[in-house]
Tab-separated table of C-alpha atoms in Angstrom:
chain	number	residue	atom	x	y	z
G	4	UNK	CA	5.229	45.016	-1.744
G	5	UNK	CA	8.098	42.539	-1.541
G	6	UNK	CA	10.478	44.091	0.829
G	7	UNK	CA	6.937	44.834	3.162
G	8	UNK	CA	6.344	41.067	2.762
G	9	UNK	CA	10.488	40.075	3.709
G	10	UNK	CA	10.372	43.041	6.492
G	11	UNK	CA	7.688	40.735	7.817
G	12	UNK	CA	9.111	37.476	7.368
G	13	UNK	CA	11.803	38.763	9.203
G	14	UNK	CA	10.103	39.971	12.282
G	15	UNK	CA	7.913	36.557	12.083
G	16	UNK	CA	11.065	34.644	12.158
G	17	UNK	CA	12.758	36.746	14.713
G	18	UNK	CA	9.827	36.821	17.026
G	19	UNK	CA	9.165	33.033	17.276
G	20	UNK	CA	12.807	31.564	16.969
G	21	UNK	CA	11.891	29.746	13.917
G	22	UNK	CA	15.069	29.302	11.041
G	23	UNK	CA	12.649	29.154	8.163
G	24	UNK	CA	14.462	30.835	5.162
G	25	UNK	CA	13.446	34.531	4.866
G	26	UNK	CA	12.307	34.005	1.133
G	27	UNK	CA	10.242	30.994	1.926
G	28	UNK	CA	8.362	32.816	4.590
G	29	UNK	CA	7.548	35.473	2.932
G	30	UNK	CA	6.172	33.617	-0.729
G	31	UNK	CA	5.109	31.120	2.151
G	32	UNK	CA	6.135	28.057	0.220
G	33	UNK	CA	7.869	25.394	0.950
G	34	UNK	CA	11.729	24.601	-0.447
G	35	UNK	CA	10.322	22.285	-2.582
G	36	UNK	CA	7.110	24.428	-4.356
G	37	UNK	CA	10.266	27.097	-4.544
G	38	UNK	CA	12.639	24.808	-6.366
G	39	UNK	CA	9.912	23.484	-8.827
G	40	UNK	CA	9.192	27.439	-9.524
G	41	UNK	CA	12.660	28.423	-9.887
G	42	UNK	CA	13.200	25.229	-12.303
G	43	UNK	CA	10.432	25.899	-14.395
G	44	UNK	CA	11.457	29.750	-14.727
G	45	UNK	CA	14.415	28.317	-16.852
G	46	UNK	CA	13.733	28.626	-20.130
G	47	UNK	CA	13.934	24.765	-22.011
G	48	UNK	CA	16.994	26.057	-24.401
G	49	UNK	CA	18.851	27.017	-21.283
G	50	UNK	CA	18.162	24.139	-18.987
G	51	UNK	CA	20.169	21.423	-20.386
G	52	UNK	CA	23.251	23.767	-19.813
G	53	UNK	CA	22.123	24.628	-16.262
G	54	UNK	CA	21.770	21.110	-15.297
G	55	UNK	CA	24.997	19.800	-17.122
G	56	UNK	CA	27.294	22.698	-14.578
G	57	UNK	CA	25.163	21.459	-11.771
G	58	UNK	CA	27.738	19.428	-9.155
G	59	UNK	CA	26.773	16.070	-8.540
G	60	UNK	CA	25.843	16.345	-4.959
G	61	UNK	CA	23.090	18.691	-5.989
G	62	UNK	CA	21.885	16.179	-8.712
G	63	UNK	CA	21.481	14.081	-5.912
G	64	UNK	CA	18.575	16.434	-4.337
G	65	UNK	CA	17.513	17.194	-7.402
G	66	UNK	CA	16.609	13.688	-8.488
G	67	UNK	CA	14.771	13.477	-5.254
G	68	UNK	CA	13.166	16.843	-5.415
G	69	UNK	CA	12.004	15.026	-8.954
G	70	UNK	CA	10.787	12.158	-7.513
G	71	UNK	CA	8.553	14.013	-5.026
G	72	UNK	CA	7.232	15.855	-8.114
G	73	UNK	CA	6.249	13.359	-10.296
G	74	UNK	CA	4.631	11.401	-7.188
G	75	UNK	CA	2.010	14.767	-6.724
G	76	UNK	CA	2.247	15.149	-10.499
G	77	UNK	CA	3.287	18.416	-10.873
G	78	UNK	CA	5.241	19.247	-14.090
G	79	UNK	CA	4.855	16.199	-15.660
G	80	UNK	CA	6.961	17.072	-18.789
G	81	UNK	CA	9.671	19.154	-17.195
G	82	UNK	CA	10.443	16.556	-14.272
G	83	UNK	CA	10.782	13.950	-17.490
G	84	UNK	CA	12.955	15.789	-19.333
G	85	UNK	CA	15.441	16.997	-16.677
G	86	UNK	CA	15.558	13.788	-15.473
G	87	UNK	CA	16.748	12.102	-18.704
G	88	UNK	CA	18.888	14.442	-19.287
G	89	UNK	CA	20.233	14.084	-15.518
G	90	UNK	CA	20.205	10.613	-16.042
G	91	UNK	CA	21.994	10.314	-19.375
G	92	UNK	CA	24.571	12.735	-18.272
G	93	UNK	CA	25.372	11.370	-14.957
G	94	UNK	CA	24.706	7.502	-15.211
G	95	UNK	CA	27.473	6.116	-13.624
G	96	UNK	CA	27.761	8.157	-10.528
G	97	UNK	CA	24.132	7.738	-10.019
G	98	UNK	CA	23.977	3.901	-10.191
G	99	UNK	CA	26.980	3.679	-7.979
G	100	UNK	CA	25.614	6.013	-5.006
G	101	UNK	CA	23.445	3.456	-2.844
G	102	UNK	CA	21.301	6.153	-1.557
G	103	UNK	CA	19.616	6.850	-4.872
G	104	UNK	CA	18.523	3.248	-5.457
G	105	UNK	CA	15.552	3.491	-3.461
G	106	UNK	CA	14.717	7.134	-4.895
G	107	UNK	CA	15.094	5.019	-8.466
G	108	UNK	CA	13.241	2.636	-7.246
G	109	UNK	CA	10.022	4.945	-6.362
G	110	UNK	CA	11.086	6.923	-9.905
G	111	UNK	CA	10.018	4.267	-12.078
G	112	UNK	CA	6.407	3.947	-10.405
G	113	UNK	CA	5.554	7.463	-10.426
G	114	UNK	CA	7.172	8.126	-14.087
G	115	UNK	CA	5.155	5.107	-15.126
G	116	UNK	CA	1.660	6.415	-13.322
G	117	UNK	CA	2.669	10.204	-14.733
G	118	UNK	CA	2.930	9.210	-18.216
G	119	UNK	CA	-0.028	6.858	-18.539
G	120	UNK	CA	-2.091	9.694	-17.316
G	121	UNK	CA	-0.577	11.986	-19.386
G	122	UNK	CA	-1.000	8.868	-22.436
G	123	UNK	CA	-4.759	8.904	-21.232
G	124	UNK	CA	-5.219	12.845	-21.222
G	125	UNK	CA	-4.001	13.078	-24.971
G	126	UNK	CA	-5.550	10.713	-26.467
G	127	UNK	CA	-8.247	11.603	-24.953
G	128	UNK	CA	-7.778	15.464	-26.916
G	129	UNK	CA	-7.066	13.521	-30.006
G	130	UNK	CA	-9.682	11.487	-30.155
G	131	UNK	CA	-12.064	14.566	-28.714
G	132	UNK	CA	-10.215	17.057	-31.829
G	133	UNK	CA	-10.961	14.147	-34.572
G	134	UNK	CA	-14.773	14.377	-33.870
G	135	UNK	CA	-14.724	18.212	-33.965
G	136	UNK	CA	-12.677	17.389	-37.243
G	137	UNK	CA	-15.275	14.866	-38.718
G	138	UNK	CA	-18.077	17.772	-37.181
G	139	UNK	CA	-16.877	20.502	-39.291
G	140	UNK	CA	-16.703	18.795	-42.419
G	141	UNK	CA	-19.649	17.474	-42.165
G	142	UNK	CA	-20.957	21.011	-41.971
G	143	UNK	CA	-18.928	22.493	-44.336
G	144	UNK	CA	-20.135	20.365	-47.066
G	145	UNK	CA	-24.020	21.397	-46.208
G	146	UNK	CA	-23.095	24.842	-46.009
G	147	UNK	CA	-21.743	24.730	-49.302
G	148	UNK	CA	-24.831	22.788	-50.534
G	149	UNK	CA	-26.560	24.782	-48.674
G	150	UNK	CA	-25.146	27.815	-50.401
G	151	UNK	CA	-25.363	26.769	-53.780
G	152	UNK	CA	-29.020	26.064	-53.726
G	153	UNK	CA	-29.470	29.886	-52.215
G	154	UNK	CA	-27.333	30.977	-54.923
G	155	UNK	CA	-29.662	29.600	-57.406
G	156	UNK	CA	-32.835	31.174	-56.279
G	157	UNK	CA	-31.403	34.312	-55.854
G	158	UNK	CA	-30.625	34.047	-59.995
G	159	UNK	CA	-33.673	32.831	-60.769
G	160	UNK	CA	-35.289	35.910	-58.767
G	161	UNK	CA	-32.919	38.254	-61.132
G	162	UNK	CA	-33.680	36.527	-64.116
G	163	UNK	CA	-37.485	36.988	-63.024
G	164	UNK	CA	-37.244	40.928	-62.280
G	165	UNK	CA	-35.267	41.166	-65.230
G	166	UNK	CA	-37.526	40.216	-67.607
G	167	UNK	CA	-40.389	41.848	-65.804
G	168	UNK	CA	-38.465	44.951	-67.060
G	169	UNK	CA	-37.705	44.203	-70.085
């Protein structure tokens, strides 16, 4: 299935000139969707070592590739944790490089829209998982009460045969 898919990705790219990569065509993605799957592939004990051997020129595009993330709000918690640890590891380079100010800039809106609605979603589940909480023990206790009072005319309905046959 995948080599059919690249065979045609190859003749689609050959056929009409285009210098889309070969990969790209045929998951027909764009570099970006690709990065954020390849990224997220990497399993979270193995991606602060991946981004600490990653050269700084690539941090660069990664930090914007981030910033393009966080602005459609796709992996919230991934983005935010490879770019702190991004951050904390290369500070200095990345406050002197002009370019990235800008890109910073943009950062701090979208991280601060991304994590309110993230702030929103859970407590909205905790708040939601509390009632279900108060719900069930609400329930428990008159099933038990419930339970005990069956329990009691089922012995006074033995006690009752019982002495019938005695």
């Amino acid at each position: 299935w995948y080599q059919r898919r690249v065979r045609q990705a190859v003749v689609s790219t050959q056929s009409t000139g285009e210098q889309r990569n070969v990969i790209l065509t045929s998951l027909d993605c764009t570099g970006s969707a690709y990065v954020l799957h390849v990224v997220s592939k990497i399993r979270p004990s193995e991606m602060e070592e991946a981004l600490l051997v990653l050269p700084f020129h690539y941090v660069v595009d990664l930090v914007k590739l981030i910033a393009e993330w966080l602005a459609e709000g796709l992996h919230i918690e991934l983005c935010m944790r490879s770019l702190v640890f991004l951050l904390k590891v290369h500070h200095n380079p990345v406050v002197a490089h002009k370019p990235l100010v800008a890109v910073m800039e943009q950062l701090i809106e979208s991280c601060e829209a991304s994590l309110n609605g993230v702030r929103d979603i859970i407590g909205f589940n905790l708040a939601a998982m509390k009632l279900i909480q108060l719900d069930l023990q609400e329930n428990s206790t008159q099933l038990f009460t419930d339970l005990s009072g069956k329990v009691k005319s089922v012995k006074k309905k033995k006690r009752a045969v019982l002495k019938t046959l005695s």
